[in-house]
Amino acid sequence: MPDPRLQIGQILLQKRLIDEYQLAHAIREQKRTGLHISKIITRLGFVSEEQMTLILGEQLQHKEHKRIGELLVERNYITAEQRDKALEEQKKTGLRLGKMLMQLGFMTEERLIEILSAQLEIPTANLNELSISPEVTHLLTEEFCRSYKVVPLAVMGKTLTLAMHDPSNQRTIDHIRFKVQKEISPVMASEKDILETINRIYMGHASGEAMKELSRLNEAEDLQTVNKEEEGSSEDQLSDEEGQQVVKLVSSIIQDAIARKASDIHLEPQETFLKLRIRIDGDLTVMPPIPARLMPQILSRVKLLSRMDIAEKRKPLDGRFTVRFRGKEVDLRVSSFPISLRKRGVVEKIVMRILDPNSGQIELPQMGFRESVFKELDYTIHLPNGILLVTGPTGSGKSTTLYAAIRRILDNTINITTMEDPVEMNIDGVNQGQINNAAGFSFASGIRAILRQDPDVIMIGEMRDKETASMAIESALTGHLVFSTLHTNDAAGAFPRLLEMGLEPFLVATAIKGVLAQRLVRRICSNCKEEDPTIDPEVRKDLGISADVKFYRGKGCNRCDSTGYKGRTGIYEFLVPSEEVRNLILRRASGDEIKRVCLAQGMSTLRMDGMEKARTGVTTLEQVLGASEKDETATKMG
Ligand SMILES: [Zn+2]
């Protein structure tokens, strides 16, 4: 039996589209690269891609396929017994033979695809790296692609290249040919790859559609950069059609991200495309990739908008700009970072942080505090003086909590002044200071100035150093209420941290009225929530949870982009220093000692609060275990 990969070469020879010399050259190339022969021949320019596609299509139709089971046995990929077993099972289940073989463990999907690909002379495709333009995804609906397990990849002339799970299915091919009025050139891909690609492209595509709709409604208003005069210079550079396409694309990327309530947009140059990811609810989501040819212009466009030096590509830059989206102004803080790619050399990765004034608008009672904690916290923020600290790593929602606290106590009778780096969102009625270290406006110098401004409540973005911390304590002890944040793992850890900075224990013990430690966890999508039966008994044993305690998960649905999650909530640990705790601070006790006493006094830890939220189906066990640490102190207590 001749090597099936040679057949296409022989057909081309017969048709006199290539000569012997060219074929030999192509075969040598194939051995070197491992690519499909048809691909090499088109790459070498011997035959046009369109022509090749037609020939492959013709060949597929006229070829007599051996039944797959026979073929696999004949080639010793499976035994005759395995084939018979699979056929028998197939009758019971109605699944396709290939699928049955995989389920029985006789063959991996990769292997099956490899064999079928060779037999049918259909190339396989790695869908992860392909960029697919919206015009192409338009051709078939998401629903159609899902039910037939196909993905449209590219259109060349009258031919649509289509990734298929089962390219031997001529009926599907005929159906799609009729539907899109194009010749179909199939390539093979695994079911998993196809479904993932459908998720990826139609997710972005659907919102792209929504955006188009939106911009039709209000083209002039929808996404304007607020600093109009800065844009003049861009117009002549981007006057050509592709330039306009770039302008639109950048706008739609930003609009899409804002509409999905993303916090960051990542533009990451790769060798062959520009990778786009956006962060939603704390996790990065991959968006449809952008063709490499647009990469330089896209990056320049963003830099131009952010008022960065376009010519400077070799060092990190930062900038910002404001867009108007659905009538509201949204600030974007932009930073570039030069990275080195093997072929492209130095290029810039760009991250845009979205400072959406609406995203932080959640109110304190809606933030997921258990009732006892909410009461204590609410009491603390209404005190006339003292310090409330919120602790946690970057991205744990500390500022959202402080903003909510400020809005809760805000009224016309008090003066609230903040110092932030940066000001993340504006609150009407609050004087928000923007730290500018270069200009000499630091947290420490800022507090002195604020104290001259007759404040009642002061919010200090972060207690970064001794000077800031001691000024904060001084303000608290002179009759001001101070809100601030600190980077510590848990609530009890705040005290030793402040003492390490060099503050006096009695000042710390007196001034701190409460420490809130927090983390964010993703909420289970309420539309597709179900019981999670997959919790490992070992994990239960380790956590000391009996087998009858239920946990939940999101199955994934169209409302949650198949993630099973929608939105986030906090898990909290709130420490209000008791007399005993204050004595421990005076003795410079460790965080562990303080925590042990707080536990005995009934404080619930991050882990405990999280477990409660997992048990009640607010979030998953996985989220809680990822966001909180085991309470070693609690274990020691028994
Ligand atoms: Zn869902």
XYZ file of C-alpha atoms and ligand atoms in Angstrom:
639
model
C 0.000 0.000 0.000
C 1.510 3.348 -0.986
C 2.087 5.976 1.621
C -1.210 7.887 1.624
C 0.604 11.154 2.036
C 2.092 10.747 -1.416
C -1.220 10.511 -3.169
C -1.870 14.192 -3.423
C 1.565 14.653 -4.927
C 0.794 12.068 -7.587
C -2.483 13.711 -8.426
C -0.726 17.018 -8.888
C 1.817 15.299 -11.110
C -0.930 13.749 -13.198
C -2.600 17.099 -13.543
C 0.787 18.519 -14.522
C 0.495 21.157 -11.846
C 3.930 20.242 -10.531
C 6.892 18.342 -11.912
C 8.952 15.494 -10.461
C 11.622 17.848 -9.289
C 9.156 19.988 -7.400
C 7.556 16.940 -5.807
C 10.903 15.617 -4.648
C 11.695 18.994 -3.184
C 8.352 19.073 -1.384
C 8.871 15.597 0.054
C 12.287 16.600 1.351
C 10.685 19.636 2.974
C 7.985 17.472 4.430
C 10.510 15.197 6.089
C 12.235 18.220 7.531
C 9.145 20.078 8.773
C 6.570 17.353 9.345
C 3.899 19.489 7.683
C 1.262 18.065 5.383
C 2.492 17.770 1.807
C -0.335 19.910 0.432
C 0.631 22.682 2.794
C 4.265 22.522 1.718
C 3.399 22.603 -1.962
C 1.282 25.719 -1.508
C 3.869 27.283 0.742
C 6.556 26.749 -1.856
C 4.241 28.487 -4.277
C 4.011 25.551 -6.730
C 0.211 25.504 -6.564
C -2.110 28.212 -5.287
C -3.916 27.556 -2.062
C -7.256 27.912 -3.762
C -6.419 25.345 -6.385
C -5.046 22.975 -3.791
C -8.224 23.282 -1.766
C -10.324 22.391 -4.784
C -8.223 19.356 -5.549
C -8.336 18.129 -1.972
C -12.097 18.579 -1.953
C -12.505 16.651 -5.206
C -10.316 13.912 -3.970
C -12.242 13.593 -0.749
C -15.515 13.203 -2.583
C -14.327 10.597 -5.024
C -12.342 8.550 -2.667
C -13.682 5.299 -1.404
C -13.183 5.194 2.287
C -12.532 1.954 3.972
C -14.582 1.633 7.079
C -12.594 3.085 9.865
C -12.641 -0.069 11.981
C -11.152 -2.100 9.113
C -8.541 0.473 8.466
C -7.380 0.617 12.066
C -7.120 -3.155 12.301
C -5.338 -3.415 8.981
C -2.770 -0.923 10.161
C -2.354 -2.616 13.544
C -3.550 0.375 15.478
C -6.103 -1.835 17.243
C -6.694 -5.580 17.359
C -9.653 -7.289 15.700
C -11.000 -8.097 19.189
C -10.851 -4.462 20.163
C -12.683 -3.504 16.985
C -15.403 -6.096 17.645
C -15.782 -4.998 21.234
C -16.106 -1.367 20.092
C -18.644 -2.254 17.414
C -20.693 -4.175 19.950
C -20.648 -1.253 22.392
C -21.422 1.081 19.535
C -24.668 -0.747 18.855
C -25.736 -0.241 22.453
C -24.754 3.384 22.765
C -25.161 4.708 19.246
C -21.881 6.606 19.514
C -19.543 6.846 16.534
C -16.937 4.134 16.339
C -14.040 6.524 16.802
C -15.601 7.884 19.947
C -16.268 4.380 21.213
C -12.643 3.387 20.707
C -11.575 6.415 22.684
C -14.046 5.714 25.473
C -12.903 2.124 25.760
C -9.372 3.381 26.047
C -8.164 1.577 22.914
C -6.919 4.737 21.297
C -6.287 8.375 22.139
C -8.076 11.114 20.257
C -4.777 12.570 19.026
C -3.872 9.225 17.518
C -7.240 8.822 15.873
C -7.044 12.267 14.369
C -3.551 11.578 13.105
C -4.701 8.387 11.374
C -7.855 9.847 9.921
C -5.978 12.883 8.782
C -3.491 10.758 6.891
C -6.183 8.503 5.467
C -8.459 11.292 4.319
C -5.548 13.496 3.340
C -7.011 16.203 5.443
C -4.547 18.289 7.388
C -4.949 18.714 11.100
C -5.115 22.175 12.586
C -3.942 23.565 15.867
C -6.826 25.928 16.532
C -5.257 27.633 19.534
C -2.955 29.700 17.417
C -5.332 30.669 14.676
C -6.782 34.104 14.437
C -10.227 34.118 12.936
C -11.719 37.290 11.570
C -15.284 38.299 12.471
C -16.324 38.180 8.794
C -15.554 34.483 8.831
C -17.224 33.678 12.141
C -20.289 35.459 10.752
C -20.794 32.708 8.191
C -22.117 30.182 10.684
C -23.970 30.685 13.918
C -22.573 29.531 17.221
C -25.431 27.085 17.641
C -24.797 25.572 14.238
C -21.088 25.175 14.957
C -21.796 23.501 18.264
C -24.244 20.997 16.914
C -22.063 20.022 13.936
C -18.768 20.400 15.827
C -17.223 22.650 13.196
C -15.446 26.015 13.218
C -15.081 28.303 10.184
C -11.427 29.327 9.959
C -10.766 31.344 6.842
C -12.176 32.319 3.481
C -10.033 32.403 0.369
C -11.917 33.297 -2.759
C -14.792 30.892 -3.030
C -13.449 28.449 -0.468
C -14.154 28.239 3.225
C -11.605 26.407 5.349
C -13.543 24.608 8.009
C -12.232 22.840 11.099
C -14.254 19.682 11.639
C -14.325 17.030 14.255
C -15.369 14.511 11.631
C -14.310 15.628 8.145
C -15.344 12.289 6.663
C -18.941 13.316 7.147
C -19.841 14.336 3.616
C -23.422 15.193 4.573
C -22.232 17.910 6.936
C -19.895 19.255 4.292
C -22.672 19.352 1.697
C -24.996 21.021 4.135
C -22.482 23.764 4.961
C -21.486 24.208 1.313
C -25.105 24.896 0.497
C -25.550 27.113 3.526
C -22.584 29.400 2.942
C -22.463 29.046 -0.866
C -18.774 28.269 -0.804
C -16.577 25.275 -1.442
C -15.551 23.645 1.812
C -11.951 22.780 2.564
C -11.989 20.721 5.751
C -9.225 20.436 8.309
C -9.357 18.161 11.310
C -9.289 19.104 14.947
C -10.164 17.416 18.191
C -13.627 17.854 19.621
C -12.166 19.589 22.642
C -10.237 22.085 20.496
C -13.298 22.790 18.404
C -15.535 23.436 21.384
C -12.927 25.607 23.047
C -12.499 27.602 19.869
C -16.260 28.053 19.544
C -16.313 29.369 23.095
C -13.450 31.688 22.345
C -14.569 33.159 19.037
C -18.296 33.432 19.584
C -17.935 34.864 23.023
C -15.922 37.722 21.616
C -18.011 37.825 18.506
C -21.347 38.084 20.259
C -20.204 41.017 22.308
C -18.632 42.488 19.185
C -22.092 42.320 17.660
C -23.574 44.070 20.641
C -20.945 46.750 20.259
C -21.750 47.260 16.606
C -25.364 47.640 17.565
C -24.413 50.137 20.195
C -22.217 52.221 17.987
C -24.910 52.346 15.341
C -27.239 53.772 17.952
C -24.861 56.414 19.096
C -21.825 56.485 16.932
C -20.648 59.941 17.804
C -21.172 59.689 21.514
C -20.319 56.180 22.408
C -16.607 56.010 22.750
C -14.966 59.356 22.547
C -11.631 60.117 23.958
C -12.271 63.012 26.224
C -9.091 64.904 25.435
C -10.008 65.640 21.848
C -7.137 67.938 20.998
C -4.592 65.191 21.593
C -5.928 63.245 18.695
C -5.145 65.590 15.858
C -1.796 64.105 15.036
C -3.208 60.611 14.724
C -5.539 61.293 11.851
C -3.073 61.608 9.004
C -1.137 58.562 10.173
C -4.274 56.482 10.240
C -6.085 57.857 7.254
C -5.928 54.702 5.147
C -8.523 51.996 5.357
C -6.463 49.746 7.563
C -5.793 52.661 9.844
C -9.504 53.222 10.255
C -9.903 49.535 10.953
C -7.299 49.858 13.703
C -9.075 52.817 15.268
C -12.337 50.875 15.290
C -10.737 47.743 16.592
C -9.079 49.520 19.503
C -12.382 51.212 20.348
C -14.296 47.976 20.236
C -11.721 46.168 22.375
C -12.062 48.869 25.027
C -15.853 49.056 24.799
C -16.166 45.322 24.981
C -13.936 45.153 28.048
C -15.833 47.926 29.831
C -19.190 46.354 28.981
C -18.031 43.049 30.407
C -16.868 44.811 33.562
C -13.279 43.800 32.975
C -10.603 45.362 35.153
C -7.665 45.031 32.742
C -6.950 44.620 29.053
C -3.740 42.841 28.078
C -2.264 43.221 24.590
C 0.508 40.671 24.330
C 2.551 40.420 21.123
C 3.352 36.877 20.008
C 5.427 35.816 17.012
C 2.415 35.220 14.796
C -0.429 37.241 16.316
C -1.360 39.784 18.939
C -2.820 38.031 21.956
C -5.718 39.748 23.680
C -6.794 38.865 27.181
C -9.097 40.663 29.585
C -9.423 40.223 33.314
C -12.972 39.639 34.534
C -13.733 38.924 38.178
C -10.050 38.420 38.822
C -9.335 35.870 36.100
C -7.844 36.457 32.659
C -10.009 35.425 29.719
C -8.538 34.846 26.271
C -10.242 36.869 23.539
C -10.025 36.301 19.776
C -6.466 36.975 18.663
C -5.632 39.933 16.431
C -3.805 39.414 13.128
C -0.102 40.127 13.312
C -0.199 42.668 10.482
C -2.289 45.018 12.655
C -0.064 44.623 15.705
C 2.249 47.640 15.306
C -0.606 50.002 14.516
C -2.771 48.735 17.381
C 0.043 49.206 19.881
C 0.846 52.660 18.483
C -2.802 53.638 18.604
C -3.059 52.767 22.297
C 0.187 54.577 23.058
C -1.036 57.623 21.166
C -4.307 57.682 23.087
C -2.387 57.394 26.355
C -0.084 60.239 25.348
C 3.003 58.050 25.505
C 6.094 58.658 23.407
C 5.375 56.584 20.290
C 9.017 56.521 19.251
C 10.165 55.125 22.593
C 9.836 51.375 22.408
C 12.694 50.200 24.538
C 11.704 51.232 28.025
C 8.541 50.886 30.124
C 6.155 53.819 29.802
C 2.926 54.794 31.443
C 0.061 57.030 30.521
C -3.672 57.355 30.796
C -6.706 58.458 28.888
C -10.406 58.839 29.375
C -13.173 57.472 27.205
C -16.855 58.124 27.308
C -18.897 54.950 27.353
C -22.692 54.933 27.561
C -22.631 58.501 28.771
C -20.097 57.921 31.551
C -16.437 58.796 31.641
C -14.115 55.888 32.217
C -10.420 56.328 32.937
C -7.819 53.925 31.592
C -4.378 53.723 33.100
C -1.956 52.330 30.539
C 1.498 50.852 30.882
C 3.863 49.410 28.317
C 6.633 46.917 28.902
C 9.252 45.981 26.279
C 9.571 42.248 25.779
C 11.868 40.340 23.452
C 10.549 37.820 20.928
C 12.844 35.539 18.998
C 11.775 36.688 15.535
C 10.185 40.056 16.132
C 12.857 41.447 18.421
C 11.821 43.979 21.037
C 8.086 44.705 21.079
C 5.814 46.205 23.692
C 3.295 44.422 25.799
C 0.564 46.818 26.852
C -1.792 46.602 29.799
C -4.735 48.973 30.183
C -6.284 49.101 33.636
C -9.900 50.173 33.544
C -10.869 52.495 36.357
C -14.583 52.177 35.870
C -16.539 54.511 38.122
C -19.431 52.051 38.124
C -17.509 48.930 38.954
C -16.862 49.864 42.568
C -20.381 51.056 43.319
C -21.310 48.114 45.484
C -22.662 49.106 48.902
C -21.361 47.792 52.210
C -24.422 45.685 53.136
C -24.196 43.902 49.766
C -20.585 42.890 50.141
C -21.156 39.490 51.735
C -20.431 40.207 55.411
C -21.943 37.803 57.901
C -24.372 39.627 60.139
C -22.217 39.780 63.281
C -19.249 41.119 61.306
C -21.355 43.696 59.514
C -22.691 45.055 62.827
C -19.216 45.410 64.296
C -17.823 46.942 61.120
C -20.700 49.370 60.829
C -20.161 50.393 64.449
C -16.444 50.957 63.802
C -16.919 53.189 60.771
C -19.320 55.382 62.739
C -16.840 55.973 65.583
C -15.675 59.583 66.033
C -11.995 58.614 66.025
C -9.565 55.740 65.695
C -8.198 53.663 62.830
C -9.903 51.036 60.696
C -7.406 48.953 58.755
C -8.245 46.745 55.813
C -5.597 44.154 55.001
C -5.020 41.758 52.139
C -2.874 41.388 49.034
C -3.224 43.571 45.937
C -6.519 42.833 44.200
C -8.313 41.636 47.326
C -10.861 44.445 47.096
C -9.524 46.630 49.901
C -10.310 49.928 48.173
C -13.792 48.785 47.181
C -14.523 48.146 50.864
C -13.130 51.508 51.949
C -15.043 53.354 49.231
C -18.235 51.619 50.353
C -17.497 52.554 53.955
C -16.973 56.183 52.953
C -20.222 56.298 50.988
C -22.034 54.810 53.961
C -20.941 57.490 56.421
C -20.933 60.343 53.920
C -23.178 63.292 54.666
C -22.984 67.061 54.538
C -21.964 67.449 58.144
C -18.567 65.787 57.843
C -15.450 66.536 55.842
C -13.911 63.458 54.259
C -10.513 63.794 52.622
C -8.552 61.015 50.982
C -5.045 60.452 49.709
C -4.851 57.805 47.072
C -2.348 56.359 44.652
C -4.095 56.370 42.269
C -7.581 57.799 42.747
C -9.522 54.797 41.459
C -12.992 56.260 41.420
C -14.560 59.562 42.256
C -17.080 59.928 45.046
C -19.203 63.080 45.032
C -18.734 65.069 48.185
C -15.320 63.637 49.035
C -12.046 65.510 48.578
C -9.813 63.023 46.903
C -6.108 63.761 46.795
C -3.867 62.155 44.215
C -0.446 61.196 45.581
C 2.401 62.459 43.430
C 5.737 61.387 44.849
C 7.735 63.075 42.100
C 6.142 66.409 42.995
C 6.678 65.835 46.712
C 3.055 64.958 47.548
C 3.635 61.763 49.519
C 1.319 60.076 51.999
C 3.309 61.442 54.908
C 3.482 65.052 53.671
C -0.131 64.804 52.563
C -1.429 63.973 56.030
C 0.128 67.130 57.429
C -1.648 69.171 54.783
C -4.950 67.357 55.302
C -4.850 67.950 59.049
C -4.780 71.676 58.305
C -7.929 71.191 56.212
C -10.197 70.451 59.186
C -11.080 66.870 58.320
C -13.350 64.480 60.201
C -12.505 61.379 58.254
C -9.218 60.708 56.465
C -8.573 57.863 54.108
C -4.940 57.011 53.467
C -4.465 54.689 50.503
C -1.794 52.604 52.162
C 0.394 52.635 55.278
C 3.609 52.125 53.420
C 6.193 53.384 55.886
C 6.753 54.402 59.477
C 6.218 58.098 58.811
C 2.811 57.573 57.201
C 1.741 55.094 59.869
C 2.766 57.283 62.797
C 1.047 60.316 61.239
C -2.089 58.215 60.833
C -1.986 57.168 64.469
C -1.403 60.717 65.575
C -4.417 61.861 63.549
C -6.543 59.107 65.084
C -5.509 60.051 68.586
C -6.287 63.716 67.944
C -9.924 63.073 67.156
C -10.050 61.872 63.550
C -11.385 58.703 62.069
C -8.782 57.168 59.762
C -9.277 54.465 57.142
C -6.255 52.793 55.635
C -4.863 49.563 54.228
C -1.921 47.349 55.009
C -0.413 44.298 53.306
C -0.677 41.461 55.817
C -1.980 37.926 55.497
C -4.493 38.063 58.297
C -6.056 40.547 60.673
C -3.893 39.679 63.681
C -0.740 40.155 61.596
C -1.431 43.896 61.340
C -0.255 44.530 64.901
C 3.226 42.982 64.732
C 3.618 44.657 61.303
C 2.983 48.110 62.739
C 5.346 47.415 65.637
C 8.021 46.236 63.180
C 7.685 49.587 61.432
C 8.798 51.114 64.705
C 5.522 52.354 66.197
C 4.964 52.405 69.955
C 2.860 49.460 71.197
C 0.631 51.597 73.425
C -0.180 53.957 70.538
C -1.065 51.026 68.280
C -3.138 49.341 70.987
C -5.088 52.525 71.608
C -5.590 53.802 68.071
C -6.590 50.662 66.131
C -10.337 50.064 66.487
C -10.672 47.259 64.003
C -8.750 45.254 61.406
C -10.568 43.675 58.511
C -8.723 41.006 56.494
C -10.356 40.137 53.198
C -10.074 38.159 49.963
C -12.253 37.998 46.901
C -13.824 34.765 45.679
C -15.921 34.175 42.575
C -19.633 33.623 42.997
C -21.221 30.516 41.516
C -23.481 31.435 38.580
C -27.004 31.201 39.979
C -28.353 30.087 36.616
C -26.349 26.882 36.429
C -25.593 26.076 40.060
C -25.615 22.398 40.985
C -24.343 20.179 43.737
C -20.694 19.262 43.324
C -20.301 15.543 43.909
C -16.612 15.536 43.014
C -15.082 16.668 46.311
C -12.275 14.268 47.104
C -12.822 12.330 50.374
C -9.175 13.027 51.203
C -9.833 16.765 50.968
C -12.862 16.382 53.242
C -10.773 14.434 55.716
C -8.036 17.030 55.640
C -10.535 19.831 56.244
C -12.425 17.864 58.869
C -15.689 17.953 56.939
C -18.033 14.980 57.100
C -19.247 13.250 53.937
C -22.797 14.563 54.227
C -21.826 18.251 53.934
C -22.770 19.455 50.461
C -20.783 21.738 48.184
C -21.761 23.404 44.931
C -20.418 24.404 41.539
C -21.589 26.068 38.324
C -22.084 23.695 35.441
C -21.430 26.512 32.940
C -24.104 28.171 30.831
C -24.470 31.032 28.373
C -25.038 33.562 31.167
C -21.627 32.913 32.667
C -19.610 32.354 29.461
C -19.458 28.669 30.438
C -17.263 29.477 33.423
C -19.776 28.521 36.117
C -19.029 31.782 37.903
C -20.632 35.193 37.835
C -19.433 38.134 39.896
C -17.435 38.071 43.069
C -17.928 38.391 46.780
C -15.614 38.809 49.737
C -14.576 36.515 52.535
C -13.732 38.334 55.721
C -12.051 38.158 59.076
C -12.791 41.092 61.381
C -10.760 41.680 64.500
C -11.890 44.200 67.105
C -9.166 44.349 69.760
C -10.449 43.298 73.176
C -8.804 44.241 76.447
C -6.859 40.980 76.306
C -5.701 41.630 72.752
C -4.570 45.146 73.664
C -2.497 43.657 76.473
C -0.934 41.245 74.013
C -0.018 44.160 71.734
C 1.639 45.938 74.658
C 3.658 42.768 75.266
C 4.609 42.662 71.563
C 2.948 39.276 71.180
C 3.158 37.464 67.825
C 0.332 37.449 65.286
C -0.315 33.783 66.097
C -0.770 34.486 69.789
C -3.182 37.311 69.040
C -5.109 35.176 66.574
C -5.464 32.358 69.098
C -7.026 34.682 71.636
C -9.365 36.186 69.028
C -10.488 32.695 67.997
C -11.232 31.827 71.584
C -13.277 35.012 71.742
C -15.325 33.933 68.735
C -13.669 35.618 65.730
C -14.287 33.768 62.488
C -11.268 33.520 60.205
C -11.020 34.002 56.445
C -11.060 30.214 56.045
C -14.065 29.789 58.335
C -16.023 32.544 56.596
C -15.091 31.053 53.222
C -16.152 27.531 54.226
C -19.489 28.927 55.306
C -19.899 30.546 51.881
C -18.935 27.284 50.156
C -21.395 25.263 52.234
C -24.207 27.682 51.464
C -23.457 27.600 47.739
C -22.260 31.194 47.357
C -18.904 30.013 46.031
C -17.006 26.792 45.401
C -14.747 24.941 47.795
C -11.975 25.393 45.236
C -12.259 29.186 45.394
C -12.141 29.185 49.181
C -9.144 26.880 49.394
C -7.340 29.038 46.846
C -8.123 32.296 48.619
C -7.512 31.407 52.256
C -4.952 29.578 54.328
C -5.501 26.798 56.791
C -5.946 28.064 60.350
C -2.912 26.430 61.940
C -3.624 28.241 65.164
C -7.103 26.794 65.256
C -5.778 23.283 64.716
C -3.363 23.687 67.588
C -6.251 24.724 69.793
C -7.999 21.457 68.969
Zn -23.945 29.781 34.414
